[in-house]
Amino acid sequence: MRLKHLILSVFFLACAAPSIRAEYIVLRSGQRLAVTGYQIVGDKYRLQMKGGTAEVPVEQVLAIEPEEIFTPMTPVEVSQEPFGDLIRAAAKRYSVDADLITSVIAAESNFDPKAISRRDARGLMQLLPATAARLGVKNIFDPQENIEAGTRYLSDLLQLYKNDLALTLAAYNAGPERVQQYGQRVPPFAETVSYIRRVQQTYQQRKSSGPSPADKTPRRAAPPVAATATSAGHF
């Protein structure tokens, strides 16, 4: 009889398990906290974790990820720099860090000027046709036009978000409307969080390798932020 009760107890616990799966709270500092539950109390998240609870200010939470979407990042190869002259020219024109432009292109198209995403974003910096038209692009697949327009858009977003790199990349990926929808915070989309992480990882790799001798122009970009979470307003 006891064995039967034990089997039934295990069965019911197994059925209930999915409801208590772990999640990750991603902080702006780059720290990831594994939690089994959370709630907003005033202006703070109250987090339930193994061993107790903790409270974190709402503005410090960048995203909330289900456990199953958190996978180790694959290092991005940045040893080759196609279109380097075009990137440096656009960087100088719009005062955007050339390394940031290169990192965005690597994540967006892997340097394929003919790339088309499933959402119809196109070219090296994966511009949507509507965005490209607004920026005066005549041939979206032309590397020079695409890089010029994409860099100008990055410059506008950096200015809009006061050089907050995470918000800039979130808006480039998901659109400024989504950032606004989530209270000027990174939208909690797995694709957007992963995109930010990839771009920041590449950007940090490039910065840690030292400045390029050919890149001596003043530039504007947020300092590399610890990694959190494809293109200009894909969503």
mmCIF file of C-alpha atoms in Angstrom:
data_model
loop_
_atom_site.group_PDB
_atom_site.id
_atom_site.type_symbol
_atom_site.label_atom_id
_atom_site.label_comp_id
_atom_site.label_asym_id
_atom_site.label_seq_id
_atom_site.Cartn_x
_atom_site.Cartn_y
_atom_site.Cartn_z
ATOM 1 C CA MET A 1 0.000 0.000 0.000
ATOM 2 C CA ARG A 2 2.827 2.376 0.896
ATOM 3 C CA LEU A 3 4.534 1.499 -2.384
ATOM 4 C CA LYS A 4 1.368 2.380 -4.289
ATOM 5 C CA HIS A 5 1.135 5.784 -2.538
ATOM 6 C CA LEU A 6 4.803 6.421 -3.259
ATOM 7 C CA ILE A 7 4.356 5.667 -6.977
ATOM 8 C CA LEU A 8 1.325 7.948 -7.170
ATOM 9 C CA SER A 9 3.223 10.738 -5.387
ATOM 10 C CA VAL A 10 6.127 10.485 -7.824
ATOM 11 C CA PHE A 11 3.690 10.516 -10.752
ATOM 12 C CA PHE A 12 1.957 13.694 -9.573
ATOM 13 C CA LEU A 13 5.270 15.418 -8.857
ATOM 14 C CA ALA A 14 6.492 14.551 -12.345
ATOM 15 C CA CYS A 15 3.345 16.010 -13.875
ATOM 16 C CA ALA A 16 3.744 19.183 -11.869
ATOM 17 C CA ALA A 17 7.449 19.654 -12.626
ATOM 18 C CA PRO A 18 7.097 21.814 -15.761
ATOM 19 C CA SER A 19 5.296 24.507 -13.762
ATOM 20 C CA ILE A 20 8.339 25.106 -11.565
ATOM 21 C CA ARG A 21 11.032 25.110 -14.219
ATOM 22 C CA ALA A 22 13.900 27.513 -13.687
ATOM 23 C CA GLU A 23 14.269 30.812 -15.493
ATOM 24 C CA TYR A 24 17.126 33.271 -15.833
ATOM 25 C CA ILE A 25 16.922 36.895 -14.755
ATOM 26 C CA VAL A 26 19.420 38.806 -16.920
ATOM 27 C CA LEU A 27 20.758 41.948 -15.238
ATOM 28 C CA ARG A 28 22.201 45.019 -16.972
ATOM 29 C CA SER A 29 25.527 44.214 -15.313
ATOM 30 C CA GLY A 30 25.652 40.988 -17.340
ATOM 31 C CA GLN A 31 24.961 38.780 -14.313
ATOM 32 C CA ARG A 32 22.485 35.923 -14.752
ATOM 33 C CA LEU A 33 20.401 34.743 -11.797
ATOM 34 C CA ALA A 34 18.712 31.321 -11.898
ATOM 35 C CA VAL A 35 15.286 31.668 -10.275
ATOM 36 C CA THR A 36 12.314 29.379 -9.687
ATOM 37 C CA GLY A 37 9.848 32.245 -9.391
ATOM 38 C CA TYR A 38 9.527 36.021 -9.314
ATOM 39 C CA GLN A 39 7.027 38.819 -8.785
ATOM 40 C CA ILE A 40 7.071 42.601 -9.021
ATOM 41 C CA VAL A 41 6.642 44.337 -5.678
ATOM 42 C CA GLY A 42 6.592 48.106 -6.099
ATOM 43 C CA ASP A 43 9.689 49.069 -8.065
ATOM 44 C CA LYS A 44 11.524 45.785 -7.395
ATOM 45 C CA TYR A 45 11.523 42.186 -8.546
ATOM 46 C CA ARG A 46 11.268 39.713 -5.680
ATOM 47 C CA LEU A 47 13.182 36.648 -6.836
ATOM 48 C CA GLN A 48 12.746 33.137 -5.485
ATOM 49 C CA MET A 49 16.005 31.222 -5.672
ATOM 50 C CA LYS A 50 17.519 28.142 -4.133
ATOM 51 C CA GLY A 51 18.351 29.064 -0.580
ATOM 52 C CA GLY A 52 15.964 31.990 -0.239
ATOM 53 C CA THR A 53 14.772 35.205 -1.875
ATOM 54 C CA ALA A 54 16.366 38.392 -3.167
ATOM 55 C CA GLU A 55 15.109 41.755 -4.405
ATOM 56 C CA VAL A 56 16.409 43.576 -7.484
ATOM 57 C CA PRO A 57 15.342 47.031 -8.784
ATOM 58 C CA VAL A 58 13.135 46.739 -11.874
ATOM 59 C CA GLU A 59 15.386 49.028 -13.920
ATOM 60 C CA GLN A 60 18.325 46.639 -13.399
ATOM 61 C CA VAL A 61 16.518 43.705 -15.084
ATOM 62 C CA LEU A 62 17.384 43.483 -18.768
ATOM 63 C CA ALA A 63 15.436 40.335 -19.712
ATOM 64 C CA ILE A 64 13.855 37.144 -18.414
ATOM 65 C CA GLU A 65 14.736 33.953 -20.273
ATOM 66 C CA PRO A 66 13.305 30.439 -20.013
ATOM 67 C CA GLU A 67 16.018 28.025 -18.974
ATOM 68 C CA GLU A 68 15.898 26.048 -22.199
ATOM 69 C CA ILE A 69 16.886 28.967 -24.465
ATOM 70 C CA PHE A 70 20.098 29.742 -22.585
ATOM 71 C CA THR A 71 22.879 28.024 -24.499
ATOM 72 C CA PRO A 72 26.636 28.676 -24.549
ATOM 73 C CA MET A 73 27.678 31.229 -27.139
ATOM 74 C CA THR A 74 29.846 30.256 -30.085
ATOM 75 C CA PRO A 75 32.748 32.686 -30.553
ATOM 76 C CA VAL A 76 32.344 34.815 -33.672
ATOM 77 C CA GLU A 77 35.230 34.786 -36.117
ATOM 78 C CA VAL A 78 36.447 38.353 -36.580
ATOM 79 C CA SER A 79 39.881 37.827 -38.091
ATOM 80 C CA GLN A 80 38.734 38.819 -41.587
ATOM 81 C CA GLU A 81 37.337 42.247 -42.342
ATOM 82 C CA PRO A 82 35.574 42.416 -45.716
ATOM 83 C CA PHE A 83 34.417 45.881 -46.785
ATOM 84 C CA GLY A 84 36.827 47.477 -44.318
ATOM 85 C CA ASP A 85 37.262 50.660 -46.366
ATOM 86 C CA LEU A 86 33.499 51.177 -46.659
ATOM 87 C CA ILE A 87 33.015 50.536 -42.945
ATOM 88 C CA ARG A 88 35.722 52.998 -41.936
ATOM 89 C CA ALA A 89 34.334 55.653 -44.284
ATOM 90 C CA ALA A 90 30.835 55.300 -42.827
ATOM 91 C CA ALA A 91 32.275 55.278 -39.306
ATOM 92 C CA LYS A 92 34.026 58.581 -39.953
ATOM 93 C CA ARG A 93 30.990 60.159 -41.629
ATOM 94 C CA TYR A 94 28.550 59.310 -38.801
ATOM 95 C CA SER A 95 30.981 59.167 -35.850
ATOM 96 C CA VAL A 96 30.162 55.552 -35.037
ATOM 97 C CA ASP A 97 32.802 53.084 -33.875
ATOM 98 C CA ALA A 98 33.978 51.034 -36.875
ATOM 99 C CA ASP A 99 34.288 47.978 -34.637
ATOM 100 C CA LEU A 100 30.628 48.289 -33.692
ATOM 101 C CA ILE A 101 29.575 48.491 -37.347
ATOM 102 C CA THR A 102 31.675 45.426 -38.159
ATOM 103 C CA SER A 103 30.191 43.546 -35.192
ATOM 104 C CA VAL A 104 26.648 44.335 -36.333
ATOM 105 C CA ILE A 105 27.393 43.199 -39.891
ATOM 106 C CA ALA A 106 28.928 39.955 -38.595
ATOM 107 C CA ALA A 107 25.763 39.173 -36.612
ATOM 108 C CA GLU A 108 23.345 40.383 -39.270
ATOM 109 C CA SER A 109 24.613 38.880 -42.519
ATOM 110 C CA ASN A 110 28.037 37.338 -41.868
ATOM 111 C CA PHE A 111 29.318 39.784 -44.518
ATOM 112 C CA ASP A 112 27.021 38.510 -47.280
ATOM 113 C CA PRO A 113 25.880 41.578 -49.304
ATOM 114 C CA LYS A 114 23.053 39.555 -50.924
ATOM 115 C CA ALA A 115 21.622 38.167 -47.670
ATOM 116 C CA ILE A 116 17.818 38.198 -47.250
ATOM 117 C CA SER A 117 16.216 37.268 -43.932
ATOM 118 C CA ARG A 118 12.905 35.496 -43.423
ATOM 119 C CA ARG A 119 11.441 38.922 -42.557
ATOM 120 C CA ASP A 120 12.754 40.399 -45.822
ATOM 121 C CA ALA A 121 15.602 42.377 -44.231
ATOM 122 C CA ARG A 122 18.326 42.726 -46.843
ATOM 123 C CA GLY A 123 22.018 43.221 -47.458
ATOM 124 C CA LEU A 124 25.029 43.507 -45.188
ATOM 125 C CA MET A 125 23.276 45.378 -42.366
ATOM 126 C CA GLN A 126 19.923 43.693 -43.017
ATOM 127 C CA LEU A 127 17.789 46.750 -43.686
ATOM 128 C CA LEU A 128 14.062 46.385 -44.178
ATOM 129 C CA PRO A 129 12.998 47.887 -47.534
ATOM 130 C CA ALA A 130 10.884 50.539 -45.755
ATOM 131 C CA THR A 131 13.813 51.562 -43.554
ATOM 132 C CA ALA A 132 16.173 51.652 -46.543
ATOM 133 C CA ALA A 133 13.746 53.811 -48.536
ATOM 134 C CA ARG A 134 13.398 56.234 -45.619
ATOM 135 C CA LEU A 135 17.186 56.547 -45.511
ATOM 136 C CA GLY A 136 17.409 57.250 -49.249
ATOM 137 C CA VAL A 137 18.843 53.900 -50.347
ATOM 138 C CA LYS A 138 18.411 53.207 -54.066
ATOM 139 C CA ASN A 139 20.078 49.784 -54.244
ATOM 140 C CA ILE A 140 19.703 47.933 -50.951
ATOM 141 C CA PHE A 141 22.194 45.245 -52.025
ATOM 142 C CA ASP A 142 24.950 47.724 -52.854
ATOM 143 C CA PRO A 143 27.517 47.344 -50.041
ATOM 144 C CA GLN A 144 28.352 51.038 -49.874
ATOM 145 C CA GLU A 145 24.728 52.198 -49.758
ATOM 146 C CA ASN A 146 23.744 49.493 -47.291
ATOM 147 C CA ILE A 147 26.618 50.218 -44.899
ATOM 148 C CA GLU A 148 26.079 53.980 -45.152
ATOM 149 C CA ALA A 149 22.366 53.672 -44.362
ATOM 150 C CA GLY A 150 22.829 51.065 -41.638
ATOM 151 C CA THR A 151 25.521 53.150 -39.963
ATOM 152 C CA ARG A 152 23.367 56.263 -40.133
ATOM 153 C CA TYR A 153 20.540 54.311 -38.502
ATOM 154 C CA LEU A 154 22.896 53.064 -35.774
ATOM 155 C CA SER A 155 24.044 56.645 -35.195
ATOM 156 C CA ASP A 156 20.438 57.822 -34.837
ATOM 157 C CA LEU A 157 19.679 55.045 -32.345
ATOM 158 C CA LEU A 158 22.814 55.722 -30.291
ATOM 159 C CA GLN A 159 21.744 59.342 -30.044
ATOM 160 C CA LEU A 160 18.147 58.390 -29.193
ATOM 161 C CA TYR A 161 19.217 56.049 -26.383
ATOM 162 C CA LYS A 162 22.075 58.237 -25.110
ATOM 163 C CA ASN A 163 24.764 55.703 -26.110
ATOM 164 C CA ASP A 164 23.098 52.811 -24.260
ATOM 165 C CA LEU A 165 24.462 50.008 -26.406
ATOM 166 C CA ALA A 166 22.013 47.325 -25.241
ATOM 167 C CA LEU A 167 18.984 49.501 -26.027
ATOM 168 C CA THR A 168 20.491 50.593 -29.352
ATOM 169 C CA LEU A 169 21.007 46.998 -30.449
ATOM 170 C CA ALA A 170 17.570 45.989 -29.171
ATOM 171 C CA ALA A 171 15.978 48.738 -31.265
ATOM 172 C CA TYR A 172 18.073 47.821 -34.315
ATOM 173 C CA ASN A 173 16.912 44.211 -33.991
ATOM 174 C CA ALA A 174 13.308 44.493 -32.804
ATOM 175 C CA GLY A 175 12.477 48.116 -33.600
ATOM 176 C CA PRO A 176 12.247 51.240 -31.404
ATOM 177 C CA GLU A 177 8.508 50.650 -31.011
ATOM 178 C CA ARG A 178 9.170 47.403 -29.150
ATOM 179 C CA VAL A 179 11.709 49.075 -26.860
ATOM 180 C CA GLN A 180 9.141 51.746 -26.062
ATOM 181 C CA GLN A 181 6.432 49.117 -25.568
ATOM 182 C CA TYR A 182 8.518 47.498 -22.817
ATOM 183 C CA GLY A 183 9.180 50.727 -20.947
ATOM 184 C CA GLN A 184 12.457 51.721 -22.638
ATOM 185 C CA ARG A 185 13.943 48.338 -21.757
ATOM 186 C CA VAL A 186 15.183 45.451 -23.882
ATOM 187 C CA PRO A 187 12.150 43.439 -25.063
ATOM 188 C CA PRO A 188 12.095 39.952 -23.510
ATOM 189 C CA PHE A 189 12.409 38.176 -26.881
ATOM 190 C CA ALA A 190 14.852 35.272 -27.092
ATOM 191 C CA GLU A 191 16.036 36.374 -30.551
ATOM 192 C CA THR A 192 16.684 39.958 -29.453
ATOM 193 C CA VAL A 193 18.513 38.980 -26.259
ATOM 194 C CA SER A 194 20.633 36.488 -28.216
ATOM 195 C CA TYR A 195 21.360 39.118 -30.905
ATOM 196 C CA ILE A 196 22.558 41.659 -28.331
ATOM 197 C CA ARG A 197 24.791 39.006 -26.774
ATOM 198 C CA ARG A 198 26.368 38.074 -30.113
ATOM 199 C CA VAL A 199 27.072 41.648 -31.186
ATOM 200 C CA GLN A 200 28.504 42.601 -27.794
ATOM 201 C CA GLN A 201 30.688 39.505 -27.724
ATOM 202 C CA THR A 202 32.186 40.336 -31.122
ATOM 203 C CA TYR A 203 32.570 43.991 -30.170
ATOM 204 C CA GLN A 204 34.404 43.075 -26.968
ATOM 205 C CA GLN A 205 36.666 40.679 -28.861
ATOM 206 C CA ARG A 206 37.638 43.430 -31.245
ATOM 207 C CA LYS A 207 38.252 45.952 -28.464
ATOM 208 C CA SER A 208 40.364 43.509 -26.482
ATOM 209 C CA SER A 209 42.600 42.970 -29.534
ATOM 210 C CA GLY A 210 43.502 46.683 -29.622
ATOM 211 C CA PRO A 211 42.650 49.534 -32.028
ATOM 212 C CA SER A 212 43.071 49.112 -35.750
ATOM 213 C CA PRO A 213 45.888 51.305 -37.148
ATOM 214 C CA ALA A 214 43.541 52.485 -39.910
ATOM 215 C CA ASP A 215 40.821 53.527 -37.473
ATOM 216 C CA LYS A 216 41.966 56.752 -35.843
ATOM 217 C CA THR A 217 38.841 58.847 -36.316
ATOM 218 C CA PRO A 218 36.690 60.147 -33.448
ATOM 219 C CA ARG A 219 33.751 57.852 -32.912
ATOM 220 C CA ARG A 220 30.622 57.578 -30.843
ATOM 221 C CA ALA A 221 29.472 54.354 -29.277
ATOM 222 C CA ALA A 222 28.690 53.156 -25.813
ATOM 223 C CA PRO A 223 31.571 51.393 -24.063
ATOM 224 C CA PRO A 224 31.298 47.618 -24.336
ATOM 225 C CA VAL A 225 28.627 46.376 -21.922
ATOM 226 C CA ALA A 226 28.712 42.975 -20.283
ATOM 227 C CA ALA A 227 26.912 40.610 -22.640
ATOM 228 C CA THR A 228 23.230 39.982 -22.002
ATOM 229 C CA ALA A 229 20.657 38.934 -25.070
ATOM 230 C CA THR A 230 18.308 40.194 -37.105
ATOM 231 C CA SER A 231 17.739 43.477 -38.339
ATOM 232 C CA ALA A 232 16.846 47.021 -38.399
ATOM 233 C CA GLY A 233 13.396 46.644 -36.912
ATOM 234 C CA HIS A 234 12.822 43.029 -37.937
ATOM 235 C CA PHE A 235 9.796 42.538 -35.716
#
